[in-house]
Coordinates of C-alpha atoms in Angstrom, one line a residue:
X1 CA 0.0 0.0 0.0
X2 CA 1.2 3.5 -0.7
X3 CA 2.7 5.6 2.2
X4 CA 1.2 9.1 2.7
X5 CA 4.0 10.9 0.9
X6 CA 4.8 8.3 -1.7
X7 CA 5.9 9.6 -5.1
X8 CA 7.3 6.5 -6.8
X9 CA 5.4 3.9 -8.8
X10 CA 3.5 1.2 -7.0
X11 CA 4.4 -2.4 -7.8
X12 CA 2.0 -5.4 -7.9
X13 CA 3.7 -8.7 -7.9
X14 CA 2.0 -11.4 -10.0
X15 CA -1.4 -9.5 -10.2
X16 CA -4.4 -11.7 -10.6
X17 CA -7.3 -11.0 -13.0
X18 CA -9.6 -8.4 -11.6
X19 CA -11.2 -9.8 -8.4
X20 CA -10.7 -6.7 -6.2
X21 CA -10.9 -3.0 -6.6
X22 CA -7.2 -2.5 -7.3
X23 CA -8.2 -0.4 -10.3
X24 CA -7.1 2.8 -11.9
X25 CA -9.3 5.4 -13.6
X26 CA -8.8 7.5 -16.7
X27 CA -11.2 10.0 -18.1
X28 CA -11.7 13.4 -19.7
X29 CA -15.0 14.9 -18.6
X30 CA -17.0 13.0 -21.2
X31 CA -16.3 9.4 -20.5
X32 CA -14.1 7.4 -18.1
X33 CA -12.7 3.9 -17.9
X34 CA -11.4 1.6 -15.2
X35 CA -8.2 -0.4 -15.8
X36 CA -6.9 -3.3 -13.7
X37 CA -3.4 -4.1 -12.6
X38 CA -2.4 -5.7 -15.9
X39 CA -3.6 -2.9 -18.0
X40 CA -6.9 -4.5 -18.9
X41 CA -9.9 -2.1 -19.4
X42 CA -12.7 -3.8 -17.5
X43 CA -15.3 -1.0 -17.2
X44 CA -16.3 1.8 -19.6
X45 CA -19.7 3.1 -20.4
X46 CA -20.3 4.7 -23.8
X47 CA -21.0 7.3 -25.0
X48 CA -21.2 8.8 -21.5
X49 CA -20.9 7.9 -17.8
X50 CA -24.4 6.4 -17.5
X51 CA -24.5 4.8 -21.0
X52 CA -24.3 1.2 -21.9
X53 CA -21.4 -0.6 -20.3
X54 CA -19.5 -1.5 -23.5
X55 CA -16.6 -2.7 -21.3
X56 CA -18.3 -4.6 -18.5
X57 CA -15.9 -7.4 -17.5
X58 CA -15.9 -6.0 -14.0
X59 CA -19.4 -7.3 -13.6
X60 CA -19.1 -10.7 -15.2
X61 CA -21.0 -10.6 -18.5
X62 CA -22.7 -13.7 -19.9
X63 CA -21.1 -13.1 -23.2
X64 CA -17.3 -13.6 -23.6
X65 CA -15.4 -10.4 -23.5
X66 CA -16.4 -7.0 -22.3
X67 CA -12.7 -6.0 -21.9
X68 CA -9.7 -4.6 -23.8
X69 CA -6.5 -6.3 -22.8
X70 CA -2.9 -6.2 -23.9
X71 CA -1.7 -9.6 -22.9
X72 CA 2.0 -10.4 -22.5
X73 CA 2.9 -14.0 -23.0
X74 CA 4.4 -15.8 -20.0
X75 CA 3.8 -12.8 -17.8
X76 CA 5.6 -12.7 -14.5
X77 CA 4.7 -9.4 -12.9
X78 CA 3.3 -6.0 -13.4
X79 CA 3.9 -2.4 -12.2
X80 CA 1.5 0.5 -12.4
X81 CA 1.5 4.2 -11.7
X82 CA 0.1 7.5 -12.8
X83 CA 2.3 10.0 -14.5
X84 CA 2.8 12.5 -11.7
X85 CA 0.0 15.1 -11.4
X86 CA -2.0 13.7 -14.3
X87 CA -4.8 11.2 -15.2
X88 CA -2.5 9.3 -17.5
X89 CA -2.0 5.7 -16.4
X90 CA 1.2 3.7 -17.1
X91 CA 1.3 -0.1 -16.8
X92 CA 4.4 -2.2 -17.2
X93 CA 4.3 -5.9 -17.8
X94 CA 7.3 -8.2 -17.5
X95 CA 7.6 -11.8 -18.6
X96 CA 9.7 -14.6 -17.0
X97 CA 12.5 -14.0 -19.5
X98 CA 13.2 -10.3 -18.8
X99 CA 11.1 -8.9 -21.7
X100 CA 8.6 -6.2 -21.0
X101 CA 6.1 -3.8 -22.4
X102 CA 4.8 -0.4 -21.3
X103 CA 1.1 0.6 -21.8
X104 CA 0.2 4.2 -21.6
X105 CA -3.6 4.8 -21.2
X106 CA -5.4 8.2 -21.3
X107 CA -8.4 10.0 -22.7
X108 CA -7.5 13.3 -24.4
X109 CA -8.3 16.5 -22.6
X110 CA -6.9 19.9 -23.4
X111 CA -7.9 23.3 -24.6
X112 CA -7.7 24.1 -28.3
X113 CA -9.4 26.7 -30.5
X114 CA -10.9 28.4 -27.5
X115 CA -12.7 25.3 -26.1
X116 CA -12.0 21.9 -24.5
X117 CA -11.2 18.9 -26.6
X118 CA -12.5 15.9 -24.7
X119 CA -13.9 13.3 -27.2
X120 CA -15.5 10.0 -26.4
X121 CA -12.1 8.3 -27.1
X122 CA -9.6 6.0 -25.4
X123 CA -6.0 6.2 -26.5
X124 CA -3.4 3.5 -25.8
X125 CA 0.3 3.3 -26.6
X126 CA 2.2 0.1 -26.1
X127 CA 6.0 -0.1 -26.5
X128 CA 8.7 -2.7 -25.8
X129 CA 10.9 -1.9 -22.8
X130 CA 13.3 -4.8 -23.0
X131 CA 13.9 -8.2 -24.7
X132 CA 11.5 -9.6 -27.3
X133 CA 8.1 -9.3 -25.8
X134 CA 5.3 -11.2 -27.5
X135 CA 1.8 -9.8 -27.0
X136 CA -1.8 -10.4 -27.9
X137 CA -4.4 -7.6 -28.3
X138 CA -8.0 -8.5 -27.4
X139 CA -10.6 -5.8 -28.0
X140 CA -14.0 -7.2 -27.1
X141 CA -16.7 -4.6 -26.4
X142 CA -20.2 -5.8 -25.8
X143 CA -23.7 -4.4 -26.1
X144 CA -26.8 -4.0 -23.9
X145 CA -24.9 -4.6 -20.6
X146 CA -23.0 -7.7 -21.8
X147 CA -25.9 -9.5 -23.5
X148 CA -24.8 -9.2 -27.1
X149 CA -21.6 -9.1 -29.2
X150 CA -21.7 -6.1 -31.4
X151 CA -21.6 -6.2 -35.2
X152 CA -18.3 -5.0 -36.6
X153 CA -16.6 -4.2 -39.9
X154 CA -13.0 -3.7 -40.7
X155 CA -10.5 -2.3 -43.1
X156 CA -6.7 -2.7 -43.2
X157 CA -6.1 -0.3 -40.3
X158 CA -9.4 0.1 -38.6
X159 CA -12.3 -1.8 -37.0
X160 CA -15.8 -0.3 -36.6
X161 CA -18.0 -1.5 -33.7
X162 CA -21.8 -0.9 -33.8
X163 CA -22.4 -0.5 -30.1
X164 CA -25.6 0.4 -28.3
X165 CA -26.3 4.0 -29.3
X166 CA -22.9 4.8 -30.6
X167 CA -20.5 3.6 -33.3
X168 CA -16.8 3.5 -32.3
X169 CA -13.8 3.0 -34.5
X170 CA -10.5 1.5 -33.6
X171 CA -7.6 3.0 -35.7
X172 CA -4.2 1.4 -35.2
X173 CA -0.9 0.8 -36.8
X174 CA -1.3 -2.9 -35.9
X175 CA -3.0 -5.1 -38.5
X176 CA -6.8 -5.3 -38.0
X177 CA -6.6 -9.1 -38.6
X178 CA -4.1 -9.5 -35.7
X179 CA -6.5 -7.7 -33.4
X180 CA -9.8 -9.3 -34.6
X181 CA -8.4 -12.8 -34.3
X182 CA -6.4 -12.1 -31.1
X183 CA -3.2 -13.4 -32.7
X184 CA 0.1 -13.1 -30.8
X185 CA 3.0 -11.2 -32.3
X186 CA 6.4 -9.9 -31.3
X187 CA 6.3 -6.2 -30.3
X188 CA 9.3 -4.7 -32.0
X189 CA 8.3 -1.1 -32.0
X190 CA 5.6 1.1 -30.4
X191 CA 2.0 0.3 -31.3
X192 CA -0.8 2.9 -31.1
X193 CA -4.5 2.4 -30.7
X194 CA -7.2 5.1 -31.0
X195 CA -10.7 3.9 -30.1
X196 CA -13.0 6.8 -30.7
X197 CA -15.7 8.4 -32.9
X198 CA -16.4 6.7 -36.3
X199 CA -14.3 9.2 -38.2
X200 CA -11.2 8.9 -40.3
X201 CA -8.1 10.1 -38.5
X202 CA -6.4 12.9 -40.4
X203 CA -3.0 11.8 -39.2
X204 CA -1.3 8.6 -38.3
X205 CA -2.2 6.9 -35.0
X206 CA 1.3 7.5 -33.8
X207 CA 1.2 11.3 -34.6
X208 CA -2.3 11.6 -33.0
X209 CA -1.2 10.0 -29.8
X210 CA 2.1 11.9 -29.7
X211 CA 0.4 15.4 -29.8
X212 CA -2.7 14.5 -27.8
X213 CA -0.7 12.8 -25.1
X214 CA 1.6 15.8 -24.7
X215 CA -1.3 18.2 -24.6
X216 CA -3.2 16.1 -22.1
X217 CA -0.2 15.9 -19.8
X218 CA 0.2 19.6 -20.0
X219 CA -3.4 20.2 -19.2
X220 CA -3.4 18.1 -16.1
X221 CA -0.1 19.5 -14.8
X222 CA -1.3 23.0 -15.2
X223 CA -4.6 22.2 -13.5
X224 CA -2.7 20.7 -10.6
X225 CA -0.3 23.6 -10.4
X226 CA -3.3 25.9 -9.8
X227 CA -4.5 23.9 -6.8
X228 CA -4.0 25.4 -3.3
X229 CA -2.7 22.3 -1.6
X230 CA -1.6 22.2 2.1
X231 CA 1.9 21.4 3.2
X232 CA 1.3 17.7 4.2
X233 CA -0.1 14.8 2.2
X234 CA 0.1 16.6 -1.2
X235 CA 0.2 13.4 -3.3
X236 CA -2.9 11.9 -1.8
X237 CA -4.8 15.2 -2.1
X238 CA -3.8 15.7 -5.7
X239 CA -4.8 12.2 -6.7
X240 CA -8.1 12.7 -4.9
X241 CA -8.7 16.0 -6.6
X242 CA -8.0 14.6 -10.1
X243 CA -10.3 11.7 -9.4
X244 CA -13.1 14.1 -8.5
X245 CA -12.5 16.1 -11.6
X246 CA -12.9 12.9 -13.7
X247 CA -16.4 12.4 -12.2
X248 CA -17.8 15.6 -13.6
X249 CA -19.8 15.4 -16.8
X250 CA -18.6 18.6 -18.4
X251 CA -21.4 18.9 -21.0
X252 CA -23.9 19.8 -18.2
X253 CA -21.8 20.2 -15.0
X254 CA -23.3 17.1 -13.3
X255 CA -21.1 15.2 -10.9
X256 CA -21.7 11.5 -10.5
X257 CA -21.4 9.8 -7.2
X258 CA -19.2 7.1 -8.7
X259 CA -18.4 5.6 -12.1
X260 CA -19.8 2.2 -11.6
X261 CA -23.0 0.4 -10.7
X262 CA -23.7 -2.6 -8.4
X263 CA -20.4 -3.2 -6.7
X264 CA -21.9 -4.4 -3.4
X265 CA -21.4 -2.6 -0.1
X266 CA -20.4 -6.0 1.4
X267 CA -20.1 -9.5 0.1
X268 CA -23.4 -11.0 -1.1
X269 CA -25.3 -8.3 0.7
X270 CA -27.7 -7.3 -2.1
X271 CA -26.7 -3.7 -1.4
X272 CA -25.9 -3.2 -5.0
X273 CA -26.8 0.3 -6.4
X274 CA -26.2 2.3 -9.6
X275 CA -24.2 5.4 -8.7
X276 CA -23.7 6.8 -12.2
X277 CA -26.0 9.7 -11.5
X278 CA -25.8 13.1 -9.8
X279 CA -26.9 13.2 -6.2
X280 CA -27.3 16.9 -5.2
X281 CA -25.8 16.1 -1.8
X282 CA -22.8 14.2 -3.0
X283 CA -22.0 16.8 -5.7
X284 CA -22.3 19.6 -3.2
X285 CA -19.6 17.8 -1.0
X286 CA -17.4 17.5 -4.1
X287 CA -17.8 21.1 -5.0
X288 CA -16.9 22.2 -1.5
X289 CA -13.8 20.1 -1.4
X290 CA -12.6 21.4 -4.8
X291 CA -13.4 24.9 -3.8
X292 CA -11.1 24.6 -0.8
X293 CA -8.4 23.6 -3.2
X294 CA -9.1 26.6 -5.4
X295 CA -10.6 24.6 -8.3
X296 CA -13.7 26.8 -8.6
X297 CA -14.5 26.0 -12.2
X298 CA -16.2 22.7 -11.1
X299 CA -18.4 24.7 -8.8
X300 CA -19.5 27.1 -11.6
X301 CA -20.3 24.2 -13.9
X302 CA -22.2 22.4 -11.2
X303 CA -24.3 25.5 -10.2
X304 CA -25.2 25.8 -13.9
X305 CA -26.4 22.3 -13.8
X306 CA -28.5 22.9 -10.6
X307 CA -30.0 26.1 -11.8
X308 CA -31.2 24.3 -15.0
X309 CA -32.8 21.7 -12.8
X310 CA -34.5 24.4 -10.6
X311 CA -35.7 26.3 -13.6
X312 CA -37.4 23.1 -14.8
X313 CA -39.1 22.4 -11.5
X314 CA -40.3 25.9 -10.6
X315 CA -41.6 25.9 -7.0
X316 CA -42.0 22.2 -6.8
X317 CA -40.1 20.0 -4.4
X318 CA -37.0 18.5 -6.0
X319 CA -35.6 15.0 -5.7
X320 CA -32.2 13.9 -4.4
X321 CA -30.8 12.5 -7.6
X322 CA -30.9 13.2 -11.3
X323 CA -29.5 12.0 -14.5
X324 CA -26.4 13.7 -15.9
X325 CA -28.5 15.4 -18.6
X326 CA -31.3 16.4 -16.2
X327 CA -33.3 13.2 -16.2
X328 CA -35.8 13.4 -13.3
X329 CA -36.9 9.8 -13.4
X330 CA -34.3 7.0 -13.1
X331 CA -36.4 3.7 -13.1
X332 CA -34.5 0.9 -11.4
X333 CA -34.2 -2.4 -13.2
X334 CA -32.1 -5.5 -12.8
X335 CA -29.8 -6.8 -15.6
X336 CA -29.8 -10.5 -16.0
X337 CA -26.9 -10.5 -18.5
X338 CA -24.4 -9.5 -15.9
X339 CA -23.7 -11.8 -13.0
X340 CA -22.2 -9.0 -10.9
X341 CA -18.9 -8.1 -9.3
X342 CA -17.3 -11.4 -8.4
X343 CA -20.6 -13.0 -9.3
X344 CA -22.4 -11.1 -6.5
X345 CA -25.5 -9.8 -8.2
X346 CA -28.0 -8.3 -8.8
X347 CA -26.7 -5.7 -11.2
X348 CA -29.0 -2.7 -11.2
X349 CA -29.4 0.0 -13.8
X350 CA -31.2 3.2 -12.6
X351 CA -31.8 4.1 -9.0
X352 CA -35.2 4.4 -7.3
X353 CA -33.8 7.0 -4.9
X354 CA -35.3 9.5 -7.4
X355 CA -38.7 8.7 -5.9
X356 CA -37.6 9.6 -2.4
X357 CA -37.9 12.8 -0.4
X358 CA -34.6 13.7 1.1
X359 CA -35.0 17.1 2.6
X360 CA -31.3 18.0 3.1
X361 CA -31.0 18.6 -0.7
X362 CA -32.1 22.2 -0.4
X363 CA -29.4 23.0 2.1
X364 CA -26.9 21.1 -0.1
X365 CA -27.8 23.3 -3.1
X366 CA -27.5 26.6 -1.2
X367 CA -24.2 25.6 0.5
X368 CA -22.7 24.6 -2.8
X369 CA -23.7 27.9 -4.3
X370 CA -22.8 30.3 -1.5
X371 CA -19.2 30.8 -2.4
X372 CA -20.1 32.5 -5.7
X373 CA -21.4 35.5 -3.8
X374 CA -18.2 36.0 -1.8
X375 CA -15.3 34.8 -4.1
X376 CA -13.9 37.8 -5.9
X377 CA -11.8 35.6 -8.3
X378 CA -14.9 34.4 -10.2
X379 CA -15.6 35.8 -13.6
X380 CA -19.4 35.7 -13.0
X381 CA -20.0 36.2 -9.2
X382 CA -23.5 35.8 -7.8
X383 CA -25.9 38.7 -8.0
X384 CA -29.5 39.5 -7.0
X385 CA -31.0 37.4 -9.7
X386 CA -28.9 34.4 -8.6
X387 CA -30.0 35.0 -5.0
X388 CA -33.6 35.1 -6.0
X389 CA -33.2 31.6 -7.7
X390 CA -31.7 30.3 -4.5
X391 CA -34.5 31.7 -2.4
X392 CA -36.8 29.2 -4.0
X393 CA -34.6 26.5 -2.4
X394 CA -34.9 28.3 1.0
X395 CA -38.7 28.5 0.8
X396 CA -38.8 24.8 0.0
X397 CA -36.5 24.1 2.9
X398 CA -38.8 25.9 5.3
X399 CA -41.8 24.0 3.9
X400 CA -40.2 20.5 4.4
X401 CA -37.7 21.0 7.2
X402 CA -39.7 19.2 9.9
X403 CA -41.5 16.6 7.7
X404 CA -40.5 13.0 7.5
X405 CA -38.0 11.9 4.8
X406 CA -35.8 9.0 3.8
X407 CA -32.7 10.8 5.1
X408 CA -29.3 11.0 3.6
X409 CA -28.8 7.3 4.0
X410 CA -31.8 6.7 1.7
X411 CA -33.8 4.3 3.9
X412 CA -36.2 2.5 1.7
X413 CA -38.5 1.1 4.4
X414 CA -39.0 3.9 6.9
X415 CA -39.2 7.6 7.2
X416 CA -38.6 10.1 10.0
X417 CA -37.8 13.7 10.7
X418 CA -34.1 13.3 10.5
X419 CA -31.9 15.7 12.4
X420 CA -29.4 16.1 9.6
X421 CA -32.1 16.9 7.0
X422 CA -33.6 19.5 9.3
X423 CA -30.3 21.0 10.1
X424 CA -29.4 21.3 6.4
X425 CA -32.7 23.1 5.9
X426 CA -31.7 25.5 8.7
X427 CA -28.3 25.9 6.9
X428 CA -30.1 27.0 3.7
X429 CA -31.9 29.8 5.6
X430 CA -28.8 30.8 7.5
X431 CA -26.7 31.1 4.3
X432 CA -29.4 33.0 2.5
X433 CA -29.3 35.5 5.3
X434 CA -25.6 36.0 4.9
X435 CA -25.8 36.2 1.2
X436 CA -28.6 38.8 1.4
X437 CA -26.5 40.9 3.8
X438 CA -23.6 40.7 1.4
X439 CA -25.8 42.0 -1.4
X440 CA -27.3 44.7 0.7
X441 CA -30.8 43.3 0.7
X442 CA -31.6 44.2 4.3
X443 CA -35.2 43.1 4.3
X444 CA -34.4 39.7 2.9
X445 CA -31.5 39.3 5.3
X446 CA -33.8 40.0 8.3
X447 CA -36.4 37.5 6.9
X448 CA -34.0 34.7 6.5
X449 CA -32.2 35.4 9.7
X450 CA -35.5 35.3 11.7
X451 CA -36.6 32.1 10.0
X452 CA -33.2 30.5 10.7
X453 CA -33.2 31.4 14.3
X454 CA -36.7 30.0 14.8
X455 CA -36.0 26.8 13.0
X456 CA -32.7 26.3 14.9
X457 CA -34.6 26.5 18.2
X458 CA -37.2 23.9 17.1
X459 CA -34.5 21.5 15.9
X460 CA -32.5 21.8 19.1
X461 CA -35.6 21.1 21.2
X462 CA -36.4 17.9 19.3
X463 CA -33.0 16.5 18.3
X464 CA -31.3 16.7 21.7
X465 CA -31.9 13.7 23.9
X466 CA -31.5 14.7 27.5
X467 CA -31.5 11.2 28.8
X468 CA -28.7 10.0 26.5
X469 CA -26.9 13.3 26.7
X470 CA -26.4 13.4 22.9
X471 CA -27.9 14.7 19.7
X472 CA -29.9 11.9 18.1
X473 CA -30.6 10.9 14.5
X474 CA -34.2 11.9 14.4
X475 CA -36.7 14.0 16.3
X476 CA -37.4 12.5 19.7
X477 CA -35.2 9.6 18.7
X478 CA -32.8 7.3 20.6
X479 CA -30.3 6.4 18.0
X480 CA -27.0 7.8 16.6
X481 CA -25.8 8.0 13.1
X482 CA -22.6 9.5 11.6
X483 CA -24.4 12.5 10.0
X484 CA -24.5 14.1 13.4
X485 CA -20.8 14.6 13.1
X486 CA -21.5 17.3 10.5
X487 CA -23.5 19.6 12.9
X488 CA -20.4 21.6 13.7
X489 CA -19.1 21.6 10.1
X490 CA -22.3 23.3 8.8
X491 CA -22.3 25.7 11.8
X492 CA -25.4 24.4 13.6
X493 CA -23.4 24.0 16.8
X494 CA -19.9 25.1 17.9
X495 CA -17.4 22.4 17.8
X496 CA -16.5 23.0 21.4
X497 CA -20.1 22.9 22.6
X498 CA -20.2 20.2 25.3
X499 CA -23.2 18.7 23.6
X500 CA -21.4 18.2 20.3
X501 CA -18.3 16.8 22.1
X502 CA -20.5 14.3 23.9
X503 CA -22.2 13.3 20.7
X504 CA -18.8 12.8 18.9
X505 CA -17.6 10.6 21.8
X506 CA -20.8 8.6 21.8
X507 CA -20.6 8.0 18.1
X508 CA -17.0 6.8 18.4
X509 CA -18.1 4.2 20.9
X510 CA -21.4 3.1 19.2
X511 CA -20.3 3.2 15.5
X512 CA -16.5 2.8 15.7
X513 CA -14.8 -0.4 14.8
X514 CA -11.1 0.1 15.4
X515 CA -10.0 2.9 13.1
X516 CA -13.2 2.7 11.0
X517 CA -16.6 4.2 11.5
X518 CA -20.0 2.8 10.4
X519 CA -22.7 5.2 9.2
X520 CA -25.2 3.5 11.5
X521 CA -25.5 0.0 13.1
X522 CA -29.3 -0.4 13.5
X523 CA -30.6 -2.9 11.0
X524 CA -32.2 -1.5 7.8
X525 CA -34.1 -2.9 4.9
X526 CA -31.1 -5.3 4.2
X527 CA -30.2 -6.2 7.8
X528 CA -27.3 -4.8 9.8
X529 CA -24.5 -3.1 7.8
X530 CA -21.3 -5.1 7.6
X531 CA -18.8 -2.5 6.3
X532 CA -17.6 0.9 7.4
X533 CA -18.5 3.9 5.3
X534 CA -15.3 5.7 4.3
X535 CA -16.6 9.3 4.4
X536 CA -18.0 8.7 7.9
X537 CA -14.6 7.7 9.0
X538 CA -13.2 10.9 7.6
X539 CA -16.1 12.9 9.2
X540 CA -15.1 11.4 12.6
X541 CA -11.5 12.3 12.0
X542 CA -12.5 15.9 11.3
X543 CA -14.7 16.0 14.4
X544 CA -11.9 14.7 16.5
X545 CA -9.6 17.4 15.3
X546 CA -12.3 20.1 15.7
X547 CA -12.9 19.0 19.3
X548 CA -9.2 19.1 20.2
X549 CA -8.1 15.4 19.7
X550 CA -5.7 16.1 16.8
X551 CA -3.2 13.4 17.5
X552 CA -5.8 10.7 17.5
X553 CA -7.2 12.3 14.4
X554 CA -3.9 12.2 12.6
X555 CA -3.3 8.6 13.5
X556 CA -6.7 7.6 12.1
X557 CA -6.0 9.7 9.0
X558 CA -2.7 8.0 8.3
X559 CA -4.4 4.7 8.7
X560 CA -7.0 5.6 6.1
X561 CA -4.3 6.7 3.7
X562 CA -2.7 3.3 4.0
X563 CA -6.1 1.7 3.0
X564 CA -6.1 3.4 -0.4
X565 CA -5.6 1.0 -3.3
X566 CA -2.2 0.9 -5.0
X567 CA -3.1 3.9 -7.2
X568 CA -4.3 6.0 -4.3
X569 CA -8.1 5.5 -4.8
X570 CA -10.9 4.6 -2.5
X571 CA -14.2 2.8 -3.0
X572 CA -17.3 3.5 -0.8
X573 CA -16.8 1.0 2.0
X574 CA -14.1 -0.9 3.8
X575 CA -14.4 -4.2 5.7
X576 CA -12.8 -3.6 9.1
X577 CA -11.8 -7.2 9.5
X578 CA -9.4 -7.2 6.5
X579 CA -9.4 -3.8 4.9
X580 CA -11.0 -5.0 1.7
X581 CA -12.7 -2.4 -0.5
X582 CA -16.4 -2.6 -1.3
X583 CA -19.0 -0.4 -2.9
X584 CA -19.0 1.6 -6.1
X585 CA -15.7 2.9 -7.4
X586 CA -14.1 5.4 -7.3
X587 CA -16.4 7.0 -4.8
X588 CA -16.5 10.7 -4.8
X589 CA -17.6 10.8 -1.2
X590 CA -14.5 9.0 -0.1
X591 CA -12.1 11.2 -2.0
X592 CA -13.9 14.3 -0.7
X593 CA -13.4 13.0 2.9
X594 CA -9.7 12.5 2.3
X595 CA -9.3 16.1 1.0
X596 CA -11.3 17.7 3.8
X597 CA -9.6 15.8 6.5
X598 CA -6.1 16.4 5.1
X599 CA -6.7 20.1 4.9
X600 CA -8.0 20.3 8.4
X601 CA -5.1 18.3 9.8
X602 CA -2.1 19.5 7.8
X603 CA 0.4 21.8 9.3
X604 CA 0.5 25.2 7.7
X605 CA 3.3 26.1 5.3
X606 CA 4.4 28.9 7.6
X607 CA 4.8 26.5 10.5
X608 CA 6.5 23.8 8.5
X609 CA 9.2 25.7 6.7

């Protein structure tokens, strides 16, 4: 596992075919792909994040294939790393005789002609790095979530695949016959593969990859250079930030919760969900984390997405999750043609959370948008018109603040007036008061301030359990959940308030398992949870730091860094017994938690130098 300050490539000795989440991610804001330790593309949806899984080997398709591999004969070991400060992945394979190949994988992203170039395209370069390596190229996309093999046609240097909803063309300087038949050959010089739109390349594959790779490397290095990173843990923070950036669909500004569907939260649990959509809450957390790093463009794009949603809904209540092109309904179905991650189905497409009421979403939208009214760096800062749009969210927050909902954990079988949901509705009113003050709208500032004060008092009266001596998860409740750790973060209570400290301590006892934290332990629709929820562990770390236990917080944080996969990524959940990753991947929540905790705990540059 990587150490917190690691800069050198990670090595995987004798990697096995994908049976764990030791995966890397490449992407460009239009599409993304997951690649295992041997350079095999095992997941990629085309032509966008929530499209058909043309590469679906990760979820065990019934048809042969669903992957794109560069196989080295008589393989002995593999190494894998990202080019520093980029989303360009390098895999090196070595055989038992000392021969080897290097695979460079990326999706082009750079600015040209006044706009971003980020096509639905995967580029791969394979070159020999010693001896006489003999390889086999297997490109085997599938259709309709692994149920069909696509029709294809070929020429001397290209192969066209008629996929579900898109036609992709592979252009290469390797013979099409060698690729179609999966024939082995000696790799004597670099080979280039461009899998993209069904268009003729105007240059050779080698020239295309040469200039798009250089431009893509430059883009990512410049993007990272503009991040405001703390003194400590820079490499993990940078990797997390790049990963979050890869989860934003640039065409609309939507941010997906993860790039996959149906990786279970624990073995054979049935907790298999499709996360390839935009949860307003998750996206707001992502925006706040990137804002703290100075990457405000993602916030501006996301706010554009949200305002388009709000404009469509008018004064109606809004759901918690939407499609990346504003779809309001995401009907949930099961896919029989995929057996699931490690055979652990079901595989679901769509997510019925869109049917739920989750009242914290209004606060999430307002909190994600607040910075545009105060950040003088922005080209288009918030104005009175923007404020009026946000006021709709505040009015809805007041309407629903103390009504039952499914909560942020999306309970499917019960509803309650959840403390976190109510507190986020308060946060919407509180921030609107601050924004109105900034804009000089005194009457609106008084209105929102008075509403916030009154709501705050009602929540305190119902969410504090005098007998237990803690805040509780729901009005007049008796249980704890990890969302209560955020009450200080959103400003509902002061972090040094004895009530908050007591709540943090009680949560550590009730929900802690060693250095991990569960989101809750009470049985839900699927029984008792079996794995810790990574962002909750990071919330607990932040709460420890905020309440004066920094050394304990730092120890837990270092432990969580050591749990990242060999490329520095995290899934949604970890099994405390063995540290195994579970849940959809890469999980934006988890990468957000890493960034937030690191920035709270890091020593300042001034104190360190």
